[in-house]
Amino acid sequence: MTQDSSAPTPRTPFDDLDDYIGLGRLGGLALSGDGRRLVTTVQSLDAERTGYVSALWEVDPAGELPARRLTRSAKGEAAAVFSASGDLLFTSARPDPESSGKDEPKAALWSLPAAGGEARVLATAPGGLGGILAARDADTVSVAASVLPSADGLEADAALRETRDDRKVNAIWHTGYPVRHWDHDLGPDAPRRFVLGTDEVAEGERADLHQLTGPGPQLVEHGAALSPDGATLVTTWAVADPGAARREILVAIDTATGERRTLVDDPDAEIGSPKVSPDGRWVAYVTSTITTPTDPPVVRAGLVALDGSGAPEVLADDWDRWPGSLTWLPSSDGLLVTADDDGRGPVFLLTFDGGPGEGPVTVERVTADDAVLTDVCVAPDASAVYALRSSYAAPAEPVRVDLAAFVASGPAGEREPVPAVVLPSPAAAPELPGSLTEVETVAADGARVRAWLALPAGASPSDPAPLLLWIHGGPLGSWNAWSWRWNPWLMVARGYAVLLPDPALSTGYGQEFVRRGWGAWGDAPFTDLMAITDAAEARDDVDASRTAAMGGSFGGYMANWVAGHTDRFRAIVTHASLWALDGFGPTTDHAYYWGREMTPEMNEAHSPHRFVGDIRTPMLVIHGDKDYRVPIGEGLRLWRELLADSGLPAADDGTTVHRFLYFPDENHWILTPQHAKVWYAGVLAFLAEHVLEVPDGEGDRVLPDVLG
């Protein structure tokens, strides 16, 4: 993907942080059962510019009409799903017209009639509702609601919550592990599944939610699907494993009786993302093997009969890519699969040569775009695929892919991918302040390493751009899709070239590429990063004398490792980073994952803190106090040891070239709009001082503009 223009680049939203945070952001896609309506969600700034509020917009599947807004409230709407009758279901905490208004409203289940008219509330729960699932052929809907453990129903849950509030009690009594997840505490309530019939809810009434599952943590972060007839709920189900660990199995629950039976229970794998076939006979799912210190995960698609007959099977075991999402074809004879692939994320077609459960399968790439496609929906006649497409050239936008033309272009295995067509979007793609190209090199062990490179418009041999190496998190991931949290174009607008590499451990390059860095984070991932940086610096439009490195999460770990192993960069920014692996492992929110992946010896060999004395590069440390994935102790210890023990310590009077940007109320990600401005302003000021050589202290004087 190379975009270039010799014309001067006009002013873009990336030139001003206020303009940037005000850009609309798309997420999610829902297609009606008849294929005539397509709905997405758009986030935009609230009136105070301190938060984002979401609204539902309709997109024309034919691409002829402009997008139109469907909902509008201060609380916003999300999680759009079409019912069998064509009504649009969604969740919102907007005030219920029928309520007394005594309490702050929780997210309720709303319905916007297909025939037109005002939206109405279908169901409520004391702790709020979410996780909407709608049967394709029946007016059956399932929702999730978090309920306190001793409550036998929603009425009892309401009374218990009121008692806790009145007594100012927020303590949580745990009987198992984990107790936290990413950015929030688990408990005291936990999700339960409920079911309702939308045809039974009269105007002005509320649905009687029928409880399908009881108390316990088995549905925390679960994935679920309804059979087309609404008779069966298929869901992941957490079970305990030795060593305070857990894994996900797959169960089927009768929506009339609540009877539960196990479909897939593999002691060596985690199960996720179930999808029931349109004919109601099969369940496709994603299976990921449980890791060990010597074996990375193997991620594959799986298939099992919904009635429980026959053993589960792995699909396309010889396909060297990891499926991310699965979508059935309307005929139930194939699946649309998304997967990371060489810095992209195409849609693939998996077809059963002899029907589901019969014989081998064929996998073909459907989409030709240099982009990632998500939220895949397929037309009821299989003529088209609808999805959200994003890349580092554009944020998410709705697209249509001509699936019928692809299938008709030749026999299976010989068809050429087709490009997607952009549909009129509720949020137009912003102008970019530069161009996007690719860089690649060969590592010392012969592996190919590639990256995206975002270049400012004015970069040339006569005016080369300073270089920022951005290291992705994960580590099992890829720089392949637009990011609002780590957006390179804000840096490009200030004249930087931004390198976005996929080193060892990155996805989309095959199992062996992941294995190269497994259990040895400081080895191949580091040498890959240095090799691809060398390749970028060899360009005549890049200034190799002015460089910096940045990373967050695993990328922050790598930034710390880089700091202790080379002084080639003028500055390093480390966000939400792992510093001392022996302390990180037991305190992260899901410590059993870490215990599976790293032995104590691996921790010791690859812990960045051991090399603090070799750090001679100014560092900006960023951390949020509510980060449970990489606890704040990592940032605090890093900060203290930088000042006391690094090769660039604080002076005797306490002054230092290092900086610490701390967010008391943010987590692993910096999400609120004004804090995002602080994050970018702080990073840009720090880099300007060390890379662009503005006067000493100039960076610190920039921050009062955003900090007050």
XYZ file of C-alpha atoms in Angstrom:
708
model
C 0.000 0.000 0.000
C 1.760 3.153 -1.155
C 0.122 6.539 -1.352
C 2.113 9.475 -2.607
C 1.558 13.018 -3.790
C 3.923 15.813 -4.692
C 1.311 18.459 -3.929
C 1.494 20.242 -0.541
C -0.596 18.532 2.113
C -3.496 20.720 3.325
C -4.257 21.199 6.998
C -5.673 17.984 8.464
C -7.439 17.004 11.713
C -4.080 15.648 12.896
C -2.575 19.123 13.107
C -4.643 19.979 16.188
C -5.397 17.667 19.119
C -8.865 19.178 19.602
C -9.716 18.426 15.976
C -8.371 14.903 16.362
C -10.376 13.923 19.441
C -13.476 15.300 17.715
C -13.342 12.825 14.819
C -16.253 10.359 14.651
C -15.376 6.730 15.364
C -17.259 3.754 13.915
C -17.662 0.400 15.631
C -19.896 -2.640 15.161
C -22.124 -3.649 12.264
C -25.510 -5.368 12.135
C -27.444 -6.603 9.087
C -31.193 -7.229 9.138
C -32.474 -10.690 8.322
C -33.786 -9.600 4.924
C -30.463 -7.921 4.062
C -32.048 -4.520 3.478
C -30.787 -2.639 6.526
C -27.262 -2.144 7.804
C -26.591 -0.392 11.117
C -23.377 0.786 12.738
C -22.454 2.738 15.869
C -20.678 6.094 15.817
C -18.892 7.578 18.807
C -18.600 11.356 19.038
C -17.625 13.892 21.691
C -20.224 14.901 24.241
C -21.155 18.534 24.764
C -18.467 19.057 27.418
C -15.795 17.352 25.251
C -14.844 15.174 28.231
C -16.338 11.878 27.063
C -17.693 10.013 24.071
C -21.325 9.200 23.402
C -22.487 6.660 20.828
C -25.415 6.688 18.436
C -26.834 4.253 15.894
C -26.656 5.097 12.206
C -28.146 3.298 9.215
C -25.969 2.669 6.166
C -27.447 1.873 2.753
C -26.268 -1.641 1.746
C -26.622 -0.656 -1.911
C -24.343 2.328 -1.416
C -26.780 4.774 -3.033
C -28.148 6.773 -0.075
C -26.250 8.743 2.559
C -26.055 7.336 6.078
C -28.800 8.526 8.419
C -28.871 8.822 12.185
C -31.394 6.611 13.996
C -30.923 7.447 17.675
C -30.000 10.481 19.713
C -29.643 10.712 23.483
C -27.191 12.061 26.032
C -26.483 8.537 27.295
C -25.989 7.042 23.855
C -26.926 3.712 22.318
C -24.891 0.639 21.437
C -24.857 -3.089 20.634
C -27.307 -3.035 17.725
C -28.972 -6.356 16.836
C -31.938 -7.045 14.540
C -34.754 -9.254 15.788
C -36.431 -11.856 13.587
C -39.285 -9.421 12.934
C -36.867 -6.702 11.812
C -37.020 -4.484 14.897
C -33.711 -2.923 15.911
C -32.663 -3.921 19.417
C -30.010 -2.016 21.327
C -28.847 -1.148 24.835
C -28.939 2.315 26.348
C -28.889 3.959 29.761
C -31.112 6.757 28.467
C -33.972 7.533 30.915
C -36.904 5.130 30.773
C -40.121 7.105 30.149
C -42.004 4.681 32.419
C -39.583 4.903 35.384
C -39.808 7.189 38.401
C -36.401 8.664 37.683
C -35.288 8.001 41.263
C -32.090 6.147 40.419
C -29.382 6.653 37.834
C -30.588 4.559 34.881
C -28.696 1.410 33.927
C -28.357 0.034 30.425
C -31.720 -1.392 29.368
C -32.878 -3.369 26.336
C -34.630 -1.070 23.859
C -36.469 -1.767 20.616
C -36.875 0.536 17.617
C -39.779 -0.847 15.547
C -39.119 -1.772 11.943
C -42.409 -0.095 11.010
C -41.234 3.215 12.471
C -42.115 5.131 15.597
C -40.412 5.744 18.913
C -38.039 3.359 20.632
C -39.382 1.622 23.726
C -37.925 -0.303 26.637
C -38.339 -4.080 26.458
C -36.471 -5.166 29.576
C -34.478 -3.843 32.504
C -32.317 -5.269 35.264
C -30.946 -3.664 38.452
C -27.345 -4.032 37.289
C -28.049 -3.282 33.636
C -28.347 -5.464 30.546
C -25.954 -6.310 27.723
C -24.828 -9.090 25.424
C -27.909 -9.030 23.184
C -28.510 -12.125 21.045
C -31.502 -12.498 18.740
C -32.687 -15.695 17.064
C -32.870 -15.479 13.285
C -36.209 -17.277 12.857
C -37.995 -16.704 16.189
C -38.839 -13.793 18.460
C -36.438 -15.131 21.060
C -33.826 -12.838 22.552
C -31.159 -13.573 25.144
C -29.465 -10.931 27.282
C -26.859 -10.965 30.016
C -27.333 -9.259 33.374
C -24.922 -9.106 36.299
C -26.555 -10.375 39.491
C -25.311 -10.541 43.085
C -24.383 -14.098 44.108
C -27.035 -14.684 46.779
C -29.910 -13.271 44.722
C -32.317 -15.874 43.358
C -33.653 -13.453 40.784
C -33.700 -9.861 39.620
C -36.160 -8.671 42.282
C -33.924 -9.994 45.050
C -30.914 -8.518 43.280
C -32.492 -5.061 43.378
C -33.110 -5.317 47.131
C -29.560 -6.476 47.835
C -28.076 -3.673 45.748
C -30.147 -1.104 47.598
C -28.925 -2.459 50.936
C -25.284 -2.283 49.827
C -25.758 1.286 48.610
C -27.529 2.404 51.789
C -24.777 0.927 53.975
C -21.958 2.213 51.727
C -20.580 -1.312 51.306
C -18.413 -2.056 48.285
C -16.375 -4.968 49.655
C -16.136 -8.127 47.543
C -15.967 -11.659 48.981
C -13.987 -13.925 46.639
C -13.921 -17.703 46.579
C -11.842 -18.143 43.454
C -9.549 -16.618 40.866
C -9.258 -14.208 39.025
C -10.445 -11.158 40.935
C -9.705 -8.474 38.301
C -9.805 -8.135 34.535
C -7.974 -5.491 32.470
C -9.482 -2.347 34.014
C -12.203 -3.449 36.422
C -12.760 -5.498 39.541
C -14.672 -8.737 39.192
C -17.607 -9.136 41.522
C -19.485 -8.990 43.706
C -21.996 -9.554 40.913
C -21.424 -11.842 37.929
C -23.197 -12.302 34.586
C -26.160 -14.607 34.190
C -28.013 -15.349 30.985
C -31.713 -14.604 30.545
C -34.176 -15.128 27.711
C -37.352 -13.353 26.631
C -39.843 -13.434 23.791
C -40.172 -10.042 22.115
C -43.614 -10.907 20.746
C -44.879 -11.307 24.315
C -44.021 -7.759 25.438
C -47.045 -5.516 25.047
C -46.694 -1.758 24.559
C -45.850 -0.078 27.870
C -44.937 -3.363 29.559
C -41.599 -4.916 30.497
C -40.487 -8.411 29.588
C -40.444 -11.140 32.190
C -36.823 -12.275 31.932
C -36.460 -16.041 32.272
C -33.180 -16.950 33.977
C -31.130 -19.630 32.225
C -27.966 -19.719 34.339
C -27.256 -19.376 38.034
C -24.640 -17.659 40.194
C -20.936 -18.054 39.681
C -18.130 -16.655 37.522
C -18.587 -19.089 34.639
C -19.927 -16.414 32.270
C -17.404 -13.669 33.002
C -16.152 -12.475 29.585
C -18.132 -15.207 27.813
C -19.040 -15.508 24.150
C -22.455 -16.825 23.119
C -24.838 -17.424 20.207
C -28.499 -18.403 19.750
C -29.685 -21.128 17.421
C -31.878 -19.840 14.548
C -35.038 -21.223 16.186
C -34.125 -19.709 19.558
C -34.351 -23.078 21.279
C -30.692 -23.335 22.240
C -28.165 -20.925 23.683
C -24.552 -21.898 22.979
C -22.018 -20.237 25.240
C -18.482 -20.498 26.501
C -18.349 -21.609 30.126
C -15.389 -21.022 32.435
C -14.180 -23.981 34.490
C -11.461 -24.081 37.114
C -8.101 -25.689 36.411
C -5.276 -26.526 38.843
C -2.995 -23.720 39.934
C -5.700 -21.057 40.323
C -6.233 -21.228 36.555
C -9.340 -21.340 34.403
C -10.230 -22.218 30.845
C -13.285 -22.023 28.616
C -15.373 -24.954 27.475
C -18.470 -24.855 25.228
C -21.968 -25.691 26.450
C -25.501 -25.709 25.025
C -28.447 -24.546 27.148
C -32.102 -25.276 26.411
C -33.838 -21.874 26.500
C -37.130 -23.417 27.662
C -35.827 -25.574 30.505
C -32.346 -24.231 31.292
C -30.924 -27.747 30.908
C -27.210 -27.561 30.126
C -25.011 -30.030 28.265
C -21.360 -29.875 27.280
C -20.432 -29.678 23.603
C -16.631 -29.233 23.776
C -14.365 -29.763 26.773
C -10.723 -29.931 25.707
C -8.314 -29.924 28.681
C -5.556 -28.693 26.362
C -7.378 -25.752 24.789
C -9.534 -22.675 25.328
C -12.809 -22.403 23.375
C -14.303 -19.118 22.156
C -16.500 -17.269 19.649
C -19.245 -19.855 19.005
C -21.482 -19.439 15.945
C -24.506 -21.657 15.175
C -25.068 -22.588 11.537
C -28.197 -21.242 9.777
C -29.582 -24.781 9.456
C -29.233 -25.220 13.221
C -27.106 -28.351 12.988
C -23.566 -27.158 13.681
C -21.541 -24.903 15.932
C -18.308 -23.365 14.665
C -15.892 -21.965 17.233
C -12.294 -20.835 17.730
C -9.977 -23.124 19.657
C -6.623 -22.010 21.077
C -4.249 -24.498 22.669
C -3.103 -23.776 26.211
C 0.438 -22.515 26.127
C 3.552 -23.821 27.841
C 6.968 -22.162 28.232
C 8.106 -24.022 25.114
C 4.915 -24.005 23.034
C 3.011 -20.939 21.808
C -0.724 -21.229 21.186
C -2.074 -22.886 18.062
C -5.322 -21.188 17.038
C -7.754 -22.981 14.739
C -11.426 -23.117 13.813
C -13.432 -25.971 15.286
C -16.728 -27.657 14.452
C -19.162 -29.662 16.562
C -22.720 -30.900 16.030
C -25.250 -28.906 18.031
C -27.062 -32.058 19.094
C -23.836 -33.403 20.583
C -23.479 -36.301 18.168
C -19.958 -37.028 17.019
C -16.682 -35.650 18.286
C -15.517 -32.056 17.768
C -13.103 -31.571 14.903
C -10.461 -29.024 13.981
C -10.905 -27.337 10.604
C -8.077 -26.467 8.199
C -5.375 -27.649 10.578
C -2.762 -27.151 7.851
C -3.718 -23.492 7.253
C -0.900 -21.461 8.814
C -3.026 -18.549 9.997
C -5.035 -17.896 13.164
C -8.798 -17.390 12.665
C -10.137 -14.343 14.456
C -13.879 -14.402 13.708
C -16.241 -16.866 12.058
C -19.414 -16.145 10.053
C -21.556 -18.865 8.487
C -22.690 -18.741 4.878
C -26.520 -18.760 4.643
C -26.387 -22.248 3.089
C -24.404 -23.635 6.051
C -21.825 -25.085 3.662
C -18.993 -22.732 4.500
C -17.603 -20.046 6.779
C -16.219 -16.584 6.274
C -13.102 -16.291 8.423
C -11.009 -13.260 9.318
C -7.321 -13.619 10.146
C -4.186 -11.508 10.408
C -2.112 -11.963 7.266
C 1.138 -10.171 6.370
C 0.204 -6.854 7.945
C -3.396 -7.088 6.739
C -6.570 -8.785 7.938
C -8.520 -10.181 4.964
C -11.713 -12.199 4.809
C -11.191 -15.838 3.846
C -13.727 -18.376 2.612
C -13.603 -21.807 4.204
C -15.715 -24.322 2.284
C -16.499 -27.914 3.184
C -15.667 -30.192 0.289
C -18.299 -32.716 1.361
C -20.472 -30.604 3.648
C -19.889 -29.781 7.346
C -18.241 -32.660 9.131
C -17.576 -34.447 5.842
C -14.080 -34.517 4.361
C -11.448 -31.807 3.946
C -11.945 -28.070 3.656
C -10.610 -25.417 1.292
C -9.476 -21.952 2.445
C -9.303 -19.033 -0.021
C -8.645 -15.343 0.414
C -11.738 -13.351 -0.596
C -10.712 -9.713 -0.143
C -7.846 -7.987 -1.907
C -7.658 -4.875 0.274
C -4.501 -3.812 2.096
C -6.624 -3.532 5.225
C -8.290 -5.339 8.094
C -11.949 -6.330 7.818
C -14.048 -6.890 10.944
C -17.707 -7.243 11.969
C -18.416 -9.442 8.959
C -22.065 -9.874 7.901
C -23.259 -11.839 4.893
C -26.340 -11.117 2.784
C -29.130 -13.714 3.095
C -28.654 -14.731 -0.556
C -24.835 -14.842 -0.122
C -24.443 -12.227 -2.845
C -22.417 -9.830 -0.711
C -20.367 -9.483 2.418
C -20.580 -6.365 4.551
C -17.854 -5.384 6.990
C -15.949 -2.559 8.598
C -12.601 -1.963 6.920
C -9.668 -0.156 8.492
C -5.950 0.237 7.924
C -3.289 2.792 8.711
C -4.569 4.677 5.675
C -8.105 5.122 7.058
C -10.187 4.439 10.179
C -13.100 2.013 10.152
C -15.561 2.502 7.300
C -18.420 0.296 6.035
C -17.728 -1.693 2.872
C -19.424 -4.217 0.596
C -17.626 -7.162 -0.999
C -19.131 -8.880 -4.048
C -19.081 -12.460 -2.784
C -21.162 -13.783 -5.680
C -18.635 -12.455 -8.197
C -15.783 -14.017 -6.250
C -17.467 -17.434 -6.132
C -18.384 -17.270 -9.808
C -14.863 -16.322 -10.897
C -13.571 -19.881 -10.968
C -13.278 -23.216 -9.180
C -12.336 -23.325 -5.503
C -8.643 -22.743 -5.004
C -8.183 -20.797 -8.248
C -10.179 -17.617 -7.557
C -8.613 -14.169 -7.245
C -9.449 -11.903 -4.280
C -11.778 -8.992 -4.978
C -11.611 -5.416 -3.631
C -14.201 -4.019 -1.253
C -16.421 -1.077 -2.206
C -16.770 1.728 0.349
C -20.347 2.537 1.368
C -21.484 6.049 2.378
C -20.199 6.363 5.927
C -21.530 8.349 8.890
C -17.938 9.473 9.509
C -15.874 10.375 6.481
C -12.237 9.275 6.447
C -9.998 12.212 7.441
C -7.319 13.645 5.197
C -3.857 12.374 6.119
C -0.760 14.546 6.554
C 1.459 12.161 4.643
C 1.751 8.835 2.880
C 1.910 5.161 3.834
C 4.368 2.644 2.428
C 6.045 -0.622 3.465
C 9.544 -1.527 4.556
C 10.991 -5.000 4.913
C 14.288 -6.682 5.640
C 15.786 -10.074 6.413
C 16.730 -10.885 10.001
C 19.974 -12.614 10.986
C 18.223 -15.997 11.056
C 16.795 -15.470 7.555
C 13.276 -14.534 8.614
C 11.510 -11.810 6.644
C 10.504 -8.857 8.823
C 8.163 -6.160 7.503
C 6.611 -2.886 8.686
C 4.339 -0.043 7.685
C 6.055 3.321 7.423
C 4.019 6.518 7.710
C 5.910 9.429 6.132
C 5.250 13.172 6.360
C 4.403 14.817 3.062
C 7.572 16.866 2.993
C 10.035 14.044 3.655
C 12.731 13.950 0.968
C 16.494 13.421 0.549
C 16.965 17.150 1.020
C 14.732 17.250 4.102
C 14.699 13.770 5.726
C 12.241 13.113 8.533
C 13.228 12.100 12.076
C 12.193 8.512 12.805
C 9.926 7.094 15.528
C 10.027 3.336 16.050
C 6.594 2.304 17.413
C 6.469 -1.180 18.955
C 3.092 -2.915 19.182
C 1.609 -4.580 22.246
C 0.302 -8.099 22.609
C 2.822 -9.488 21.965
C 0.563 -11.676 19.806
C -0.675 -8.988 17.460
C 0.075 -6.913 14.385
C 0.270 -3.267 13.361
C -2.414 -3.756 10.720
C -5.463 -1.679 11.670
C -6.228 1.912 12.569
C -5.715 2.823 16.234
C -7.238 5.854 17.931
C -5.087 5.298 21.028
C -1.750 5.002 19.191
C -2.228 7.037 16.048
C 0.947 7.663 14.026
C -0.549 10.482 11.963
C -0.453 12.893 14.885
C 3.311 12.411 14.884
C 3.525 12.544 11.097
C 1.755 15.922 11.194
C 4.659 17.178 13.340
C 7.223 15.973 10.798
C 8.102 12.495 12.086
C 8.301 9.308 10.053
C 6.677 6.524 12.090
C 7.813 2.911 11.687
C 5.214 0.263 12.622
C 7.001 -3.124 12.531
C 5.821 -6.680 13.157
C 8.765 -8.459 14.856
C 8.920 -12.079 16.031
C 5.781 -13.006 18.045
C 3.589 -10.992 15.656
C 0.542 -12.666 14.133
C -0.151 -13.034 10.430
C 3.184 -14.576 9.475
C 2.694 -18.182 10.495
C 3.267 -20.368 13.525
C 7.051 -20.454 13.209
C 7.258 -16.661 13.262
C 5.510 -16.677 16.650
C 7.697 -19.506 17.900
C 10.874 -17.536 17.061
C 10.218 -15.218 19.999
C 8.338 -17.519 22.347
C 9.746 -17.508 25.877
C 12.610 -15.283 24.728
C 11.159 -11.803 24.416
C 14.541 -10.096 24.505
C 16.021 -12.153 21.671
C 14.442 -12.332 18.188
C 11.832 -9.615 18.861
C 14.646 -7.198 19.766
C 16.967 -8.115 16.901
C 14.027 -7.968 14.450
C 13.214 -4.452 15.647
C 16.798 -3.304 15.234
C 17.019 -4.867 11.762
C 13.838 -3.210 10.491
C 14.957 0.102 12.029
C 18.226 -0.237 10.106
C 16.230 -0.744 6.914
C 14.099 2.341 7.556
C 17.131 4.457 8.414
C 18.768 3.432 5.135
C 16.081 5.384 3.231
C 17.208 8.765 1.978
C 13.985 10.409 3.221
C 14.661 9.332 6.836
C 17.133 11.056 9.147
C 19.060 8.281 10.942
C 20.651 10.802 13.294
C 17.320 11.791 14.884
C 15.438 8.746 16.153
C 13.280 7.674 19.081
C 11.457 4.510 20.165
C 8.031 4.041 21.737
C 5.898 1.160 22.920
C 2.944 0.247 25.119
C 2.221 -2.923 27.132
C 4.450 -5.569 25.515
C 5.663 -2.715 23.343
C 6.535 -0.914 26.573
C 8.433 -3.985 27.707
C 10.375 -3.874 24.445
C 10.971 -0.130 24.857
C 12.490 -0.868 28.276
C 14.570 -3.689 26.806
C 15.748 -1.460 23.972
C 16.746 1.213 26.489
C 18.968 -1.245 28.320
C 20.563 -2.744 25.211
C 21.333 0.150 22.874
C 21.897 3.886 23.006
C 21.095 4.437 19.327
C 17.871 6.356 20.118
C 17.720 9.899 21.433
C 14.593 9.273 23.535
C 12.344 6.379 24.554
C 8.683 6.461 25.591
C 7.413 3.468 27.589
C 3.667 3.169 28.299
C 1.996 0.630 30.650
C 5.197 -1.357 30.510
C 6.536 -4.539 32.072
C 9.745 -3.811 33.962
C 10.564 -6.502 36.566
C 9.093 -9.795 35.329
C 9.379 -11.583 38.677
C 7.068 -8.995 40.239
C 4.786 -8.588 37.247
C 3.882 -12.280 36.888
C 2.070 -12.861 40.218
C 0.321 -9.460 40.235
C -1.133 -9.223 36.725
C -4.876 -9.821 36.522
C -4.604 -13.331 35.040
C -1.351 -14.590 36.529
C -1.938 -18.169 35.416
C -1.440 -17.131 31.779
C 1.979 -15.783 32.660
C 2.800 -18.911 34.658
C 2.083 -21.017 31.588
C 4.352 -18.968 29.338
C 7.452 -18.091 31.353
C 9.617 -20.175 33.659
C 11.495 -18.404 36.481
C 14.643 -18.797 34.426
C 12.997 -17.102 31.423
C 11.790 -14.293 33.683
C 15.299 -13.738 34.961
C 16.977 -13.839 31.564
C 14.524 -11.477 29.872
C 13.603 -8.990 32.601
C 14.477 -5.407 31.552
C 15.128 -4.266 35.121
C 18.385 -6.244 35.207
C 19.870 -3.827 32.685
C 18.882 -0.545 34.322
C 22.536 0.379 34.775
C 22.985 0.318 31.000
C 20.210 2.822 30.284
C 21.716 6.051 28.997
C 18.720 7.332 27.050
C 16.156 9.852 28.376
C 12.889 8.012 29.071
C 9.280 9.090 29.442
C 7.384 6.636 31.671
C 3.555 6.611 31.343
C 1.218 4.551 33.517
C -2.405 4.502 34.677
C -3.204 3.615 38.280
C -6.224 1.489 37.299
C -4.168 -0.740 35.006
C -4.753 -4.303 36.185
C -3.060 -6.035 33.256
C 0.278 -4.306 33.961
C -0.124 -3.087 37.553
C 1.059 0.378 38.543
C 3.868 -1.154 40.605
C 5.747 -1.802 37.373
C 5.727 1.889 36.471
C 6.572 2.998 40.010
C 9.526 0.654 40.279
C 10.791 1.617 36.824
C 10.588 5.321 37.697
C 12.474 4.975 40.965
C 15.191 2.749 39.489
C 15.647 5.068 36.501
C 16.397 7.939 38.867
C 18.516 5.951 41.310
C 20.269 3.177 39.391
C 20.297 3.887 35.651
C 23.291 4.979 33.648
C 21.553 8.344 33.383
C 20.479 8.918 37.023
C 18.989 12.004 38.627
C 21.476 14.698 39.636
C 22.295 15.295 43.277
C 19.699 18.076 43.387
C 17.022 15.673 42.107
C 16.752 17.082 38.593
C 16.472 14.525 35.793
C 16.069 14.226 32.039
C 13.514 11.452 32.581
C 9.808 12.178 32.971
C 6.825 10.319 34.469
C 3.289 10.962 33.153
C 0.845 9.439 35.657
C -2.935 9.023 35.240
C -4.681 8.260 38.572
C -8.026 7.403 36.939
C -6.971 5.729 33.686
C -6.159 2.074 33.086
C -4.138 0.129 30.523
C -5.478 2.505 27.902
C -5.889 6.270 28.116
C -9.492 6.573 27.024
C -11.043 9.888 28.012
C -10.686 12.634 25.380
C -8.909 15.260 27.470
C -6.505 12.693 28.918
C -5.759 11.532 25.380
C -4.782 15.138 24.609
C -2.484 15.153 27.636
C -0.936 11.853 26.520
C -0.175 13.031 23.000
C 0.929 16.500 24.126
C 3.264 15.005 26.706
C 4.786 12.540 24.259
C 5.237 15.189 21.568
C 6.805 17.640 24.019
C 9.244 15.044 25.346
C 10.237 13.924 21.857
C 10.606 17.494 20.623
C 13.097 18.270 23.371
C 15.298 15.265 22.664
C 14.754 14.527 18.970
C 13.960 17.924 17.466
C 16.376 19.704 19.806
C 14.099 22.434 21.110
C 15.668 24.293 24.051
C 16.052 22.437 27.350
C 12.865 22.572 29.401
C 10.743 23.670 26.430
C 8.825 20.421 26.536
C 7.801 20.960 30.161
C 6.467 24.406 29.294
C 4.114 22.933 26.692
C 2.230 20.820 29.201
C 0.498 23.596 31.211
C -1.620 24.217 28.123
C -3.270 20.833 28.625
C -2.702 20.264 32.354
C -3.800 23.668 33.621
